[in-house]
Every structure is written in C-alpha cells, then in structure tokens.
Short mmCIF file of C-alpha atoms in Angstrom, two decimals:
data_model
loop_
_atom_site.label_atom_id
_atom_site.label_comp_id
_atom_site.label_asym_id
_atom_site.label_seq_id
_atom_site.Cartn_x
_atom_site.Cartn_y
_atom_site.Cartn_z
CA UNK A 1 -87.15 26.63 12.61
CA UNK A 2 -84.61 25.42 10.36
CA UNK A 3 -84.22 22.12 8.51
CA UNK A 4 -81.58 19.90 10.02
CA UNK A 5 -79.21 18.72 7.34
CA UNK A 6 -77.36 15.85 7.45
CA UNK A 7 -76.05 14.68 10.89
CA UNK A 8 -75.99 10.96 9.43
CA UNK A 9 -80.13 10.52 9.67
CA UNK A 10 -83.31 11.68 11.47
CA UNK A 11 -82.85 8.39 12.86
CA UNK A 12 -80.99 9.25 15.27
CA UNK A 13 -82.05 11.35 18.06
CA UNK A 14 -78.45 12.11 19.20
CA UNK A 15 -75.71 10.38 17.66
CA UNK A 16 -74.69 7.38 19.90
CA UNK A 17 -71.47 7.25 22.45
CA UNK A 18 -68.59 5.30 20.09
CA UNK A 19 -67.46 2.44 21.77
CA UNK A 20 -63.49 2.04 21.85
CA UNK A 21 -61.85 1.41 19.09
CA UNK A 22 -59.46 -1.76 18.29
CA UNK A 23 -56.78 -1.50 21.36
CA UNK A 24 -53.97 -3.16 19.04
CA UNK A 25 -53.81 -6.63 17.66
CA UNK A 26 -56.28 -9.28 18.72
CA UNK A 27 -57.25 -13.13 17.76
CA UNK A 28 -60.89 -14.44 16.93
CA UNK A 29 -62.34 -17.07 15.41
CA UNK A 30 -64.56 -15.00 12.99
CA UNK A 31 -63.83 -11.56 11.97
CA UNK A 32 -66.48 -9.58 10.52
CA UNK A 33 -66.14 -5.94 8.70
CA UNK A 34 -68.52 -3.94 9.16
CA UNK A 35 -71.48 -3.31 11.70
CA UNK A 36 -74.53 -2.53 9.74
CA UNK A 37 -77.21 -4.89 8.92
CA UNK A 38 -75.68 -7.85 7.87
CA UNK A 39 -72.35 -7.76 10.07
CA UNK A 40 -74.57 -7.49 12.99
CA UNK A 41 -76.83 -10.63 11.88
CA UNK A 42 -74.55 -12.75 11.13
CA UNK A 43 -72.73 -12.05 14.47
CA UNK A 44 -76.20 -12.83 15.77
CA UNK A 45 -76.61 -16.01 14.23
CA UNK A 46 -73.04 -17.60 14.78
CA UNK A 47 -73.11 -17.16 18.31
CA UNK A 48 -76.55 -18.40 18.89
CA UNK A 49 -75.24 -21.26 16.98
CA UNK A 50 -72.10 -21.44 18.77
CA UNK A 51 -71.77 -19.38 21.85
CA UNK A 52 -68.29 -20.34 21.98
CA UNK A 53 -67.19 -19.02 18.63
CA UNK A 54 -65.02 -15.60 19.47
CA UNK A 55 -66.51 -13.22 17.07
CA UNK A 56 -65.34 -9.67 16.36
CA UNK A 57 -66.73 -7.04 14.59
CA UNK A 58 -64.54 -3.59 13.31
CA UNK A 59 -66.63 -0.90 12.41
CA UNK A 60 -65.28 2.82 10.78
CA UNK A 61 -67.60 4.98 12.63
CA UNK A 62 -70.41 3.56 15.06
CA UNK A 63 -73.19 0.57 14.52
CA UNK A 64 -75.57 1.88 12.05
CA UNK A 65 -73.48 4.35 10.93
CA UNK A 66 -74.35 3.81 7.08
CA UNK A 67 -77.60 2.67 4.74
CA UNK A 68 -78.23 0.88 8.12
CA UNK A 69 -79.12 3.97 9.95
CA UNK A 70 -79.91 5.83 7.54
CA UNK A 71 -83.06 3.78 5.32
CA UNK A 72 -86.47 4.69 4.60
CA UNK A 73 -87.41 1.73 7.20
CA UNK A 74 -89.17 -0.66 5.15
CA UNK A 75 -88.54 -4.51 6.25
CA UNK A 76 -89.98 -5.98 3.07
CA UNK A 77 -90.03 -9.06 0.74
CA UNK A 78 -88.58 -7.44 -2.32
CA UNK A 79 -86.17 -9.34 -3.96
CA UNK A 80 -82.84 -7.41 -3.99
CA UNK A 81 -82.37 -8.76 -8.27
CA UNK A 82 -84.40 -9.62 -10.68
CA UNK A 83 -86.29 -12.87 -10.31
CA UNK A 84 -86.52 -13.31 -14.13
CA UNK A 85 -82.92 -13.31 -14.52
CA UNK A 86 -82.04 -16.20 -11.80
CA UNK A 87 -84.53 -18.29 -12.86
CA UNK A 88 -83.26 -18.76 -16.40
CA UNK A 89 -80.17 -19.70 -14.43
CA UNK A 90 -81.42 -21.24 -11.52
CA UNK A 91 -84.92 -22.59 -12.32
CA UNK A 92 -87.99 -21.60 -10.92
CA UNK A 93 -88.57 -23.32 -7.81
CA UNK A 94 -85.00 -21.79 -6.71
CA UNK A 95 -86.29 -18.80 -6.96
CA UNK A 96 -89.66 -19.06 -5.51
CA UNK A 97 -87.76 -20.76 -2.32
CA UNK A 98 -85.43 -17.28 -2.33
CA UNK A 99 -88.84 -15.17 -2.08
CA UNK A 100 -90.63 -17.45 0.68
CA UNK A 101 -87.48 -16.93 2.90
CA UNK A 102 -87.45 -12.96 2.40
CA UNK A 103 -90.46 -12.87 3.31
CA UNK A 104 -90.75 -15.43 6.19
CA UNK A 105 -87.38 -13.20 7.06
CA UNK A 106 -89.66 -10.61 8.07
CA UNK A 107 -91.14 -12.59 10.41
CA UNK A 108 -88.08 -13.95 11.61
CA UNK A 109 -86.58 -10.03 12.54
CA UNK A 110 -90.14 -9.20 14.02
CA UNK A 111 -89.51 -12.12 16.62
CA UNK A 112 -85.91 -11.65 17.39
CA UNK A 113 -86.42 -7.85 17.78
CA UNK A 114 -89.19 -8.99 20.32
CA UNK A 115 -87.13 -11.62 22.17
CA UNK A 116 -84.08 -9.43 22.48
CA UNK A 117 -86.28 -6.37 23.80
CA UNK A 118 -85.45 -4.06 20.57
CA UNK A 119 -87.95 -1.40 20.47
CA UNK A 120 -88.07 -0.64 17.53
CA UNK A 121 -91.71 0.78 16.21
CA UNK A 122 -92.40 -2.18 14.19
CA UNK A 123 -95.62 -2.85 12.25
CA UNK A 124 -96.61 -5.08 9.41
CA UNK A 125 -98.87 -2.58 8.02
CA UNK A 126 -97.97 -4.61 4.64
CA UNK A 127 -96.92 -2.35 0.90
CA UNK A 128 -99.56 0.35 -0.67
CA UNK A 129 -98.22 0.95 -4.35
CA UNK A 130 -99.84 3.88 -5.75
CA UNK A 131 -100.43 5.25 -9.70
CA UNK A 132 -100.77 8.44 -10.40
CA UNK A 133 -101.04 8.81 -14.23
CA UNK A 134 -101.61 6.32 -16.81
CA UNK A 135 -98.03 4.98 -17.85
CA UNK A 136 -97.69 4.43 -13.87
CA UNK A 137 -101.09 2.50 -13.78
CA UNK A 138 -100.03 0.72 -16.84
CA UNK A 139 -96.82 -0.17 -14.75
CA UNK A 140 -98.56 -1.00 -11.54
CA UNK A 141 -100.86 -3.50 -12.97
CA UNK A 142 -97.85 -5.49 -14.68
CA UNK A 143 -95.92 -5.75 -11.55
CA UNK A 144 -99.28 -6.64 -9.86
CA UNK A 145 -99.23 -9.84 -12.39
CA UNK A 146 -95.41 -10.55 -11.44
CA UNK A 147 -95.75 -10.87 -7.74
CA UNK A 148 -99.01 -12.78 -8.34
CA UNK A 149 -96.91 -15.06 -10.94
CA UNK A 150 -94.43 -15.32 -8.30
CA UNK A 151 -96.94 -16.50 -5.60
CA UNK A 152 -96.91 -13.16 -3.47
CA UNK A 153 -100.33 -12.50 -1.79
CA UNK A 154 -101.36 -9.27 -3.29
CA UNK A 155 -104.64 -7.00 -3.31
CA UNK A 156 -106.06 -4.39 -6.37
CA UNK A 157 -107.31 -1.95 -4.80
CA UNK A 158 -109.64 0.83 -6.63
CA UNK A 159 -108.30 4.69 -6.14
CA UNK A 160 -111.36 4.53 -3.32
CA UNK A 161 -109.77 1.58 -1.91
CA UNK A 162 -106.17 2.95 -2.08
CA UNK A 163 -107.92 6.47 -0.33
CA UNK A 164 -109.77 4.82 2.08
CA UNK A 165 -106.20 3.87 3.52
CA UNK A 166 -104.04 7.08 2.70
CA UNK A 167 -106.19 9.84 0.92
CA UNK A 168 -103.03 10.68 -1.12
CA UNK A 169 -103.69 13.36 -4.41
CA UNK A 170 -104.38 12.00 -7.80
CA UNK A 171 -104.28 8.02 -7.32
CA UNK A 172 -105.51 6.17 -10.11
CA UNK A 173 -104.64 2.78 -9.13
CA UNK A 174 -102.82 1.09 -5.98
CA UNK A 175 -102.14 -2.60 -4.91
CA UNK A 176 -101.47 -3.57 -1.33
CA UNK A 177 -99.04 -6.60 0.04
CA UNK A 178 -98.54 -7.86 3.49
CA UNK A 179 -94.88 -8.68 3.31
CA UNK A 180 -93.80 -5.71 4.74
CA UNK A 181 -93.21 -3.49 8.07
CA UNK A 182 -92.78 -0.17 8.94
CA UNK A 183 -89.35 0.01 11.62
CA UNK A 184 -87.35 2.67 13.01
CA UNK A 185 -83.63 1.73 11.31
CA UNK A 186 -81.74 2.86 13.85
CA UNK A 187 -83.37 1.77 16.91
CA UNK A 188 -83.06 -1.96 15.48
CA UNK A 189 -79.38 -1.98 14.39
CA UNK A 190 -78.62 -0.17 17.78
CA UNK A 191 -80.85 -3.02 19.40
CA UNK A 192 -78.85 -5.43 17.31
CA UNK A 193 -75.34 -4.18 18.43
CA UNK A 194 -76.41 -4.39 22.13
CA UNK A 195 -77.81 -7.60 21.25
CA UNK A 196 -74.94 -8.88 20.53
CA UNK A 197 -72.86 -7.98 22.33
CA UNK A 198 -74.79 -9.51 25.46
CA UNK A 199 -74.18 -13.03 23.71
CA UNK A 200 -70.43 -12.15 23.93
CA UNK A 201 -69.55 -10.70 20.67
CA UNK A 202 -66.87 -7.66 20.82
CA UNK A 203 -67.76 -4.93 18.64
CA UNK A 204 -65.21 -2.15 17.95
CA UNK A 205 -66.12 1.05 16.65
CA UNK A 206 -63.86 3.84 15.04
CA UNK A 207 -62.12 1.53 13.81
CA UNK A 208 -62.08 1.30 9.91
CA UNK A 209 -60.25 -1.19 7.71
CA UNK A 210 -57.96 -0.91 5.41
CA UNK A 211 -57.35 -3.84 3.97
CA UNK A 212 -59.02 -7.55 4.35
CA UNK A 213 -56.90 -10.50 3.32
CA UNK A 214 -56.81 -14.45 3.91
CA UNK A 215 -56.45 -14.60 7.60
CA UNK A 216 -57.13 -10.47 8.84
CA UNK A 217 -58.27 -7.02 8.56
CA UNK A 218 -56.53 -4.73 9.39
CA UNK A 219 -57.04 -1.20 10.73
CA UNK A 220 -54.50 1.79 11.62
CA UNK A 221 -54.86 0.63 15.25
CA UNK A 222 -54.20 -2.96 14.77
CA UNK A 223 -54.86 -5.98 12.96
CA UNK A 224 -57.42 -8.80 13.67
CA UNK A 225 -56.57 -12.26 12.86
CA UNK A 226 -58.72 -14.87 12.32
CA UNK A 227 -59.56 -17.96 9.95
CA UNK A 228 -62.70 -16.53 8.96
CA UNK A 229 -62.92 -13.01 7.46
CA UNK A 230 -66.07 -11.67 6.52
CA UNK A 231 -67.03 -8.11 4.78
CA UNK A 232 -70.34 -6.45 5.73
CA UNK A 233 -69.56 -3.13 3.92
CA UNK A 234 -72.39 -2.64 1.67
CA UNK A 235 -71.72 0.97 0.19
CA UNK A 236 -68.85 1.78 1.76
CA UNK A 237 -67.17 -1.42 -0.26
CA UNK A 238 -65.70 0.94 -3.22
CA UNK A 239 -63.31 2.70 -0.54
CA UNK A 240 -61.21 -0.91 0.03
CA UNK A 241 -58.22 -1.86 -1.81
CA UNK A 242 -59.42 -3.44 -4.81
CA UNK A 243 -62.80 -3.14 -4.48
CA UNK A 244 -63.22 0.59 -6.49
CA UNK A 245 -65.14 -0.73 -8.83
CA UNK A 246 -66.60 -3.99 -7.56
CA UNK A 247 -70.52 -2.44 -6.37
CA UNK A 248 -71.46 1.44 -6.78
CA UNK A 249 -73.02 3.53 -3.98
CA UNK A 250 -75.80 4.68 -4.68
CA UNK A 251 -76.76 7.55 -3.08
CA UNK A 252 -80.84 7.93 -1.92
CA UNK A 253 -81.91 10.95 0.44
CA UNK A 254 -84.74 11.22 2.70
CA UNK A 255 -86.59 14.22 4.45
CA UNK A 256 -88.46 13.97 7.33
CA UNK A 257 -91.67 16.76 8.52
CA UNK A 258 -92.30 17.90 12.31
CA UNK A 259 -94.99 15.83 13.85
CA UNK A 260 -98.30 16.35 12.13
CA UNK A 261 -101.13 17.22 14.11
CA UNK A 262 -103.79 14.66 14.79
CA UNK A 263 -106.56 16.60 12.69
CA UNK A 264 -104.20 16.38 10.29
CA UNK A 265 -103.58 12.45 10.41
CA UNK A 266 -107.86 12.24 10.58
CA UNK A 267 -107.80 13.78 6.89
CA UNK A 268 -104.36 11.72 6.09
CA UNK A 269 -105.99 8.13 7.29
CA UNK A 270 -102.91 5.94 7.53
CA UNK A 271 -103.72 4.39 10.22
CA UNK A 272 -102.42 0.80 9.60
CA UNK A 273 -99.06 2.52 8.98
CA UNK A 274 -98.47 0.89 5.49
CA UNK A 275 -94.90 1.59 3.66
CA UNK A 276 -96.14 3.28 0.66
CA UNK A 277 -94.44 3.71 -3.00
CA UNK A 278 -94.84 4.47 -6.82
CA UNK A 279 -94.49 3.38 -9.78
CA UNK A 280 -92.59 6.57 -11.26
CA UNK A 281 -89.23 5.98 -12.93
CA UNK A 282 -88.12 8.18 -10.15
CA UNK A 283 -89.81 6.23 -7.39
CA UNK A 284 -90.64 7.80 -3.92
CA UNK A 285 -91.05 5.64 -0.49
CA UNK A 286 -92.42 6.54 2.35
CA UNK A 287 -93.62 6.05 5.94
CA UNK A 288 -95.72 7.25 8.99
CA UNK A 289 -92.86 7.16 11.65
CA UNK A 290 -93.18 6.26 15.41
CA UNK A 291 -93.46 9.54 16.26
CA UNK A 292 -96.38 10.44 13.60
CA UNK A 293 -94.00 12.71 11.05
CA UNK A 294 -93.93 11.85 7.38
CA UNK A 295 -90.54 10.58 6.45
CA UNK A 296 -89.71 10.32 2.59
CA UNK A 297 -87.46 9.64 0.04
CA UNK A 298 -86.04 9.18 -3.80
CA UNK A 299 -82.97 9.47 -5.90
CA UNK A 300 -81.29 12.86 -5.97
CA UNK A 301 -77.55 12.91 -6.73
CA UNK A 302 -77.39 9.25 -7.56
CA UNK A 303 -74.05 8.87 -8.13
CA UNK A 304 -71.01 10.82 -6.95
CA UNK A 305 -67.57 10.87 -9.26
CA UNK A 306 -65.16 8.50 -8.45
CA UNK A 307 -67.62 6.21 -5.91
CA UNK A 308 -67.34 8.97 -3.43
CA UNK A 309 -69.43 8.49 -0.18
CA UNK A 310 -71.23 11.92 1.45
CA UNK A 311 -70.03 13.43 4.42
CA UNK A 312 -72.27 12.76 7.42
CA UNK A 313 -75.66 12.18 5.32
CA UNK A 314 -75.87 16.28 4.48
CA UNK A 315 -77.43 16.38 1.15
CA UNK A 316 -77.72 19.95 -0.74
CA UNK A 317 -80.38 21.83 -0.32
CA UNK A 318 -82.25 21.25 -3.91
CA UNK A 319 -82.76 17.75 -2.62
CA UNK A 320 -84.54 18.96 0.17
CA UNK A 321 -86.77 20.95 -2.09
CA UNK A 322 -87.67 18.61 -4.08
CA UNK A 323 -88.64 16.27 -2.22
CA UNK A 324 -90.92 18.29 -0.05
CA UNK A 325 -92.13 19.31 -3.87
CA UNK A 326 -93.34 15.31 -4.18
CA UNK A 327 -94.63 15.58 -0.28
CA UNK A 328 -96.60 18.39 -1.15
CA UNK A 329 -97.74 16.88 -4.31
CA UNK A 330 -99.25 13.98 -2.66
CA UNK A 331 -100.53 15.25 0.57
CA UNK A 332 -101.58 18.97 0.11
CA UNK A 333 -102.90 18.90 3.59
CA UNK A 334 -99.33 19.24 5.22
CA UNK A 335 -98.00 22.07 2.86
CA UNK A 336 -97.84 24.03 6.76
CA UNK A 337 -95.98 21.89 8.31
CA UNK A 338 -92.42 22.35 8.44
CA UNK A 339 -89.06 19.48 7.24
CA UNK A 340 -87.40 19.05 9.94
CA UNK A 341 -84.66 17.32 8.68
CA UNK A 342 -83.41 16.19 5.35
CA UNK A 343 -80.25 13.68 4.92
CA UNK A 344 -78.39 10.43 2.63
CA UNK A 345 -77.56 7.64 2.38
CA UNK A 346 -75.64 5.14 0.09
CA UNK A 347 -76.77 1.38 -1.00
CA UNK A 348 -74.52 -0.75 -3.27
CA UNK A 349 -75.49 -1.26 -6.58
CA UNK A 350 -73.63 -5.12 -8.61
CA UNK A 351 -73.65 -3.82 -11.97
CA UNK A 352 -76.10 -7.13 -12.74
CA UNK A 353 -78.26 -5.10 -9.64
CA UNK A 354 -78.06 -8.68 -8.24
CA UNK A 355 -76.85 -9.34 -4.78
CA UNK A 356 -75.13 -11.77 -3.67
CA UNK A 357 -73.79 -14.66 -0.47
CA UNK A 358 -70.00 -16.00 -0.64
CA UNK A 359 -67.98 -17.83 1.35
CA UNK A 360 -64.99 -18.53 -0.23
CA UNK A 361 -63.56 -22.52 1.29
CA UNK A 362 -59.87 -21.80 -0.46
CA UNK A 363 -59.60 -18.64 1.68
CA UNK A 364 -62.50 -18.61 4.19
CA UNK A 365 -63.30 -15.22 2.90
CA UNK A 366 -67.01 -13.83 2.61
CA UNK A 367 -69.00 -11.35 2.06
CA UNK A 368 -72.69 -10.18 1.75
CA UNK A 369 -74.62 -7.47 0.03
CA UNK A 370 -75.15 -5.62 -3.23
CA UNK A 371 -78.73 -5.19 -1.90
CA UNK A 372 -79.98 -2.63 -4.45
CA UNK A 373 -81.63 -0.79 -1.39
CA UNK A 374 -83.13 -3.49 -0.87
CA UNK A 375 -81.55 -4.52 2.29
CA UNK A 376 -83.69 -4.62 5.48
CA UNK A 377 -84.57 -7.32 5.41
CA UNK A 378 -82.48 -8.98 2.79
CA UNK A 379 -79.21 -8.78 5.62
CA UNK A 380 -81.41 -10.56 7.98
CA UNK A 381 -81.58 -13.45 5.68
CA UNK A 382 -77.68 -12.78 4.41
CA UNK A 383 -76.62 -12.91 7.51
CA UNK A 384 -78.60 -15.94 8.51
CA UNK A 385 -77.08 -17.56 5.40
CA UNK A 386 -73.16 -16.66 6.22
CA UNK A 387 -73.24 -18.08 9.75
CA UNK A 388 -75.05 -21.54 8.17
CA UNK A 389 -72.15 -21.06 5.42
CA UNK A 390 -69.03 -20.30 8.15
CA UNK A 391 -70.22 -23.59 10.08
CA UNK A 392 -70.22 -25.94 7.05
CA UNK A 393 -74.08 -26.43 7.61
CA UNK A 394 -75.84 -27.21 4.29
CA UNK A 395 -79.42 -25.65 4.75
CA UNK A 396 -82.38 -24.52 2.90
CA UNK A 397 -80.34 -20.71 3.10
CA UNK A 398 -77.32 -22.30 1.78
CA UNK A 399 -79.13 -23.71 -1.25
CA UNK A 400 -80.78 -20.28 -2.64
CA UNK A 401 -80.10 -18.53 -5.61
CA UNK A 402 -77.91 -15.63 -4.61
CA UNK A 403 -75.52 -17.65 -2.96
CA UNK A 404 -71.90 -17.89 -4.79
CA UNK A 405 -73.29 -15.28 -6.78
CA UNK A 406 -70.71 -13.20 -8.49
CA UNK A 407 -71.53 -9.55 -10.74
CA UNK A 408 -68.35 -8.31 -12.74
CA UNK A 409 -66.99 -5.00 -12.09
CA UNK A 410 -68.48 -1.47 -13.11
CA UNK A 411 -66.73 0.68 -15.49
CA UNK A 412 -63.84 2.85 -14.70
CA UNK A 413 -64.23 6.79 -14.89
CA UNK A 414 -65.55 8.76 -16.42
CA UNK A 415 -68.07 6.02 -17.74
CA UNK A 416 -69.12 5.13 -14.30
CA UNK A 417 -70.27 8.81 -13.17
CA UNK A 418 -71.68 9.46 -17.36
CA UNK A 419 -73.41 6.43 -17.41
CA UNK A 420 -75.05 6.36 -13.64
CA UNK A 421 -75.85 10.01 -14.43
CA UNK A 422 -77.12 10.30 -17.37
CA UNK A 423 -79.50 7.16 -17.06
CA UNK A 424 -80.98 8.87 -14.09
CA UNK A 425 -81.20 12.67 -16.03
CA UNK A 426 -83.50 9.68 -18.49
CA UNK A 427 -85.70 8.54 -15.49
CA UNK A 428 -86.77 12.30 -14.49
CA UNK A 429 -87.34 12.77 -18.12
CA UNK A 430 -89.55 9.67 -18.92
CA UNK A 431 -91.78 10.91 -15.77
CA UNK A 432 -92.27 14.28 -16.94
CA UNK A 433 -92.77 12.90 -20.04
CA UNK A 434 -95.15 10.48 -19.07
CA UNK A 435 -96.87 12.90 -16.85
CA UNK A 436 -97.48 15.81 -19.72
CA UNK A 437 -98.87 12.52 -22.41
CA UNK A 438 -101.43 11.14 -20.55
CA UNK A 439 -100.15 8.22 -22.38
CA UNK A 440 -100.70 4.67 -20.10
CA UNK A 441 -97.14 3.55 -22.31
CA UNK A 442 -93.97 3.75 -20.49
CA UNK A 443 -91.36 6.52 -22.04
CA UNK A 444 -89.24 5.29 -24.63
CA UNK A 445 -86.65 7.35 -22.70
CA UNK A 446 -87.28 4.83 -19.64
CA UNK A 447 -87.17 1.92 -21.76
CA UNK A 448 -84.17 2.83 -23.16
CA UNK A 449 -82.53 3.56 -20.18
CA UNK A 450 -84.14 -0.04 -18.36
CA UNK A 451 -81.99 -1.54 -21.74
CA UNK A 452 -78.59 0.09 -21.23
CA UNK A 453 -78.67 -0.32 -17.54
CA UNK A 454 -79.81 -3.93 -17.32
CA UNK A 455 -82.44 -2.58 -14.49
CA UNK A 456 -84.53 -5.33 -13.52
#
C-alpha cells in the first residue's frame, strides 16, 4: 500500500462536509476570523459569558482546516516564548502566573471536551523527554533545572526508567512532566465547531477574508460588520493585507504508521500514552494515537519563499523519508510496518518567537497567536483571555504577560527565506555534529544559530 500524502492531515478520516459559506452581508456583535483553535475558543467563551452576544465566525476552508487539524496532538504547558525574556520585562511572579494558567488550561480543555461530549482520545499521559547522545543529555538536564526553577513538577528518570515506559533505542537520559495530554486534533476542533454552534454561534466556512478593518471583514461573498473584529489566523496571517511580514509560517510535517500489532506495542511499552520529544536541535515529537499507530514529526522545509502556505498538507516525499529514518532510529521494532500517511502543517513564528493577546479599545480590533507551535493548549487560554478582554472584564487572564504584547515585523525577501533557511541547514548540522563528537557541549553551529535567531 501506498503512503497517503497530504489530504490536509491523518487527522482526518474523510475530510468534513463544508458548511455554507457567507450568504452576503450580515451584522454581529463580534466577528471572529478564523476557525481554528483560538477562533473557536473564544467563540466558546463569549457566549457562555453572554449567550446573547451574536457571534460569527468566517473561515477560508472548513474548522480545523490549518495547524488546528493538522498538530502532533500534544495539549501541553509549554510556554509559547521564552520565560527568561518576559520576566526581565514583566517580573517573575507574572510569569510564573502565565505558566500556572497553561497548565491549569489543560485541565480546563479536558473538562469542557467532557461536558460538551467531544471525543476526542484524550489522556494526560504527562511529557517523556529523551537524550540520546551527550550534548542532548547535557541539554536535557539544563532544561530539567528551568522547569524546576520555574516551579513545574518534573521527574529524572534513568535510561531504565525512561525504557521501562517506551523502550526507545539509545536513551541516555529522559525527564517526565505531567502537564501534558495526548488528543486527537481534529476530533476536538470539530467537537469545538459543533460546540459552538449549539450555543448559537454561526460559523461560515469557505469563506476567506480579505481584508479586516475597524468595524468588518470582508470576504468575496460579503462583508461582516461588527464592533468587535477579531483575527484567529495563526499561519495563514502572512496572506492578509498588511500582514506579509507580521509572523512567519512555519512549516512542521508529520507521518503517521498503520496500526502496530499488539506484540509489537508489548516490546514498545507505552502504555500510559506519554507525548514524547528530544532534545536534538532538530527536535522530533511524537505520540501513540487512538487508534495505536505511531504518529511523528519535525522540521523539514521550514520555511517556504515569500511566506507561502502548502497546498493541502502534501509534503515531498524526502520528508517522508526522513522521518520514517528518525522512526526507525528509535524504534527498530516497527521497521515492517508500513507509513500510512505523511502531511504539513504551518505555525506562526513573532520574530521575538513570543506570542501574543490584543485587543485594541481605539478600534476594538484583536487578535491572538504567534504560538511557536506551541498552540494547543495555548488558544484555549488565548481564547479564554479575548472573550474576558471583548467584555471589559479585568481578570487574572487579562493581567498575564503576553497580553498587549507586540513583536516587530520579519525581514523582507530574500532575508526572510536566507535567514529561516539557513539557520535550520545550522540545526541539522549541529546534530550531526554533535552526534559524530560524542561531545556532551552543544555545537557552536547551534549556538550560533540560537544567537542570530533570538530562539529562546
């Protein structure tokens, strides 16, 4: 059998029925762009708020359609910046309060997936961060300090430790968290659209903007008006009018196997269904999906000239290669087994790799994201923190860090695509150089790369 390529995501079994698009020109109170993630949330939370508040959401293609649909599935507590950064700006305390609501956010989409009926193959199997040479260990045990320094409850584990969970090849070292859960994307933002919908929010698909100003957005079909105008476009942002250069899509692929047999999984172990990761300059992450396939994924074309998106997740077919070649690398045992499908996705990237929560009072327009892939559960508490921010309410949300943030614009062309590309040609590199030394220092290729890039 063949590997499925592209088709937006695994994720989806068959792509999903569009809804109707935008019949012509409408009025709401709140208009929101976008019907990923965050678009969806915050429609959530401003109706539960207010069921009276006539909320409508304008989508290009269908809910989930982008990083939404399309994500390695890991609802986790990592901050989508760098903690060291906003503390120098915004003291400590701000910043510890920003990490206790990510991961209490969780939480929070655990128990609305449950009271809305979302099936969506969630368990808090918690993080497993693996080593597998020296520089990596070296790594591992630094960021093991951080999240400690940061108050994060996390566990050392031994390599007999880490393969008493997973019995992955070559693990020196591994630390394990439990802020994080294993979902299937697409059945939660699908369960989110329907979601919302039943609390009266109209959600129009095929329907893509082309420009958002005070007061509208409007589409080829018609324009929405409405006092409050809110973008939710994540990486797809670069393809509005003046917004080329304001975040850059990254693009990160994934692959996914058949179902492994279950002789297989009793070698394998992962049985609490942890979200697992490296510490490699070109990082993997990976899970145990509902349906017992290993679905995995890492940088390959990072960047496309001129912020162009892909078409339909189909990713060439050196991507799919090489990541089977890291697969294979870390779990021998399902060499046999065949991908079944391998596709993309973009995430936005603020060129501080900050993101960021606005509401703008002088022209009641917003926006959320720059999530650094990042975003699972990041747009739960985003879009938590834009309906408390559309309703005037001053909260413990309203208060954190990344709120009113603001990152200045990437550089134009060709510096964008040199830069982005180069630093990531540095990345693979460092890890093959790291991997040949035996060294437990960090490449001086990485390092300068971390410098130029301002990579948290």
């Amino acid at each position: 059998m063949s590997t499925r390529n592209g088709r937006v995501s695994h994720w989806f079994a068959t792509l999903p029925t569009p809804r109707p698009r935008l019949p012509g020109d409408r009025d709401a109170d709140v208009c929101i762009v976008g019907a990923g993630y965050t678009g969806l949330w915050t429609a959530y939370y401003l109706k539960k708020a207010d069921p009276g508040l006539r909320v409508t959401v304008l989508e290009a293609r269908f809910a989930g359609y982008g990083a939404s649909g399309r994500n390695g599935g890991w609802l986790s507590g990592l901050i989508p910046g760098d903690r060291n950064r906003m503390a120098k700006e915004h003291g400590r305390e701000r910043v510890v309060a920003w990490q206790r609501a990510l991961n209490d956010a969780i939480d929070e989409v655990i128990a609305v997936a449950a009271a809305e009926g979302i099936e969506a193959g969630i368990v808090k199997g918690g993080n497993l961060e693996i080593a597998r040479n020296p520089a990596q260990a070296a790594r591992l045990a630094a960021v093991l300090a951080e999240e400690r320094r940061w108050g994060n409850d996390v566990t050392e584990l031994t390599d007999q430790q880490a393969a008493q969970r997973i019995t992955f090849d070559r693990v020196s070292a591994a630390y394990h968290t439990p802020h994080c859960a294993r979902v299937q994307p697409a059945a939660l933002v699908r369960g989110l659209a329907h979601a919302v919908e039943r609390l009266g929010v109209t959600v129009y698909e095929r329907s893509p903007v082309i420009e958002i100003a005070q007061g509208r957005a409007v589409t080829v079909s018609g324009t929405v008006r409405a006092p409050v105008v809110l973008r939710a476009t994540e990486g797809f942002t670069s393809a509005l009018p003046g917004l080329h250069r304001r975040w850059l899509p990254m693009n990160s692929s994934m692959i996914a196997t058949d179902p492994i047999p279950a002789a297989i999984w009793d070698e394998i172990g992962w049985q609490e269904r942890e979200l697992v990761g490296d510490t490699a300059h070109g990082f993997f992450y990976a899970q145990r999906t509902v349906d017992d396939r290993i679905a995995i994924g890492g940088r390959s074309v990072p960047y496309r000239f001129g912020s162009r998106t892909d078409l339909d997740g189909r990713v060439p077919a050196r991507t799919i290669r090489s990541l089977t070649a890291v697969l294979h690398s870390l779990l021998p045992q399902v060499r046999d087994v065949p991908i079944a499908h391998g596709w993309c996705g973009v995430l936005a990237v603020p060129r501080d790799w900050q993101a960021g929560v606005t509401l703008d009072r002088t022209t009641e327009l917003g926006w959320a994201g720059g999530y650094v892939g990042h975003g699972v559960t990041a747009a739960n508490l985003a879009g938590h923190t834009l309906a408390d921010l559309v309703a005037g309410r001053r909260t413990e949300r309203t208060e954190l860090p990344w709120v009113g943030h603001r990152s200045r614009n990437w550089e134009p062309e060709p510096l964008r695509w040199l830069g982005v590309r180069g630093l990531y040609l540095a990345y693979r590199l460092a890890d093959r150089h790291e991997e040949r030394s035996g060294s437990p220092r960090t490449s001086p290729i990485a390092r300068a790369a971390d410098l130029i890039t301002r990579k948290p």
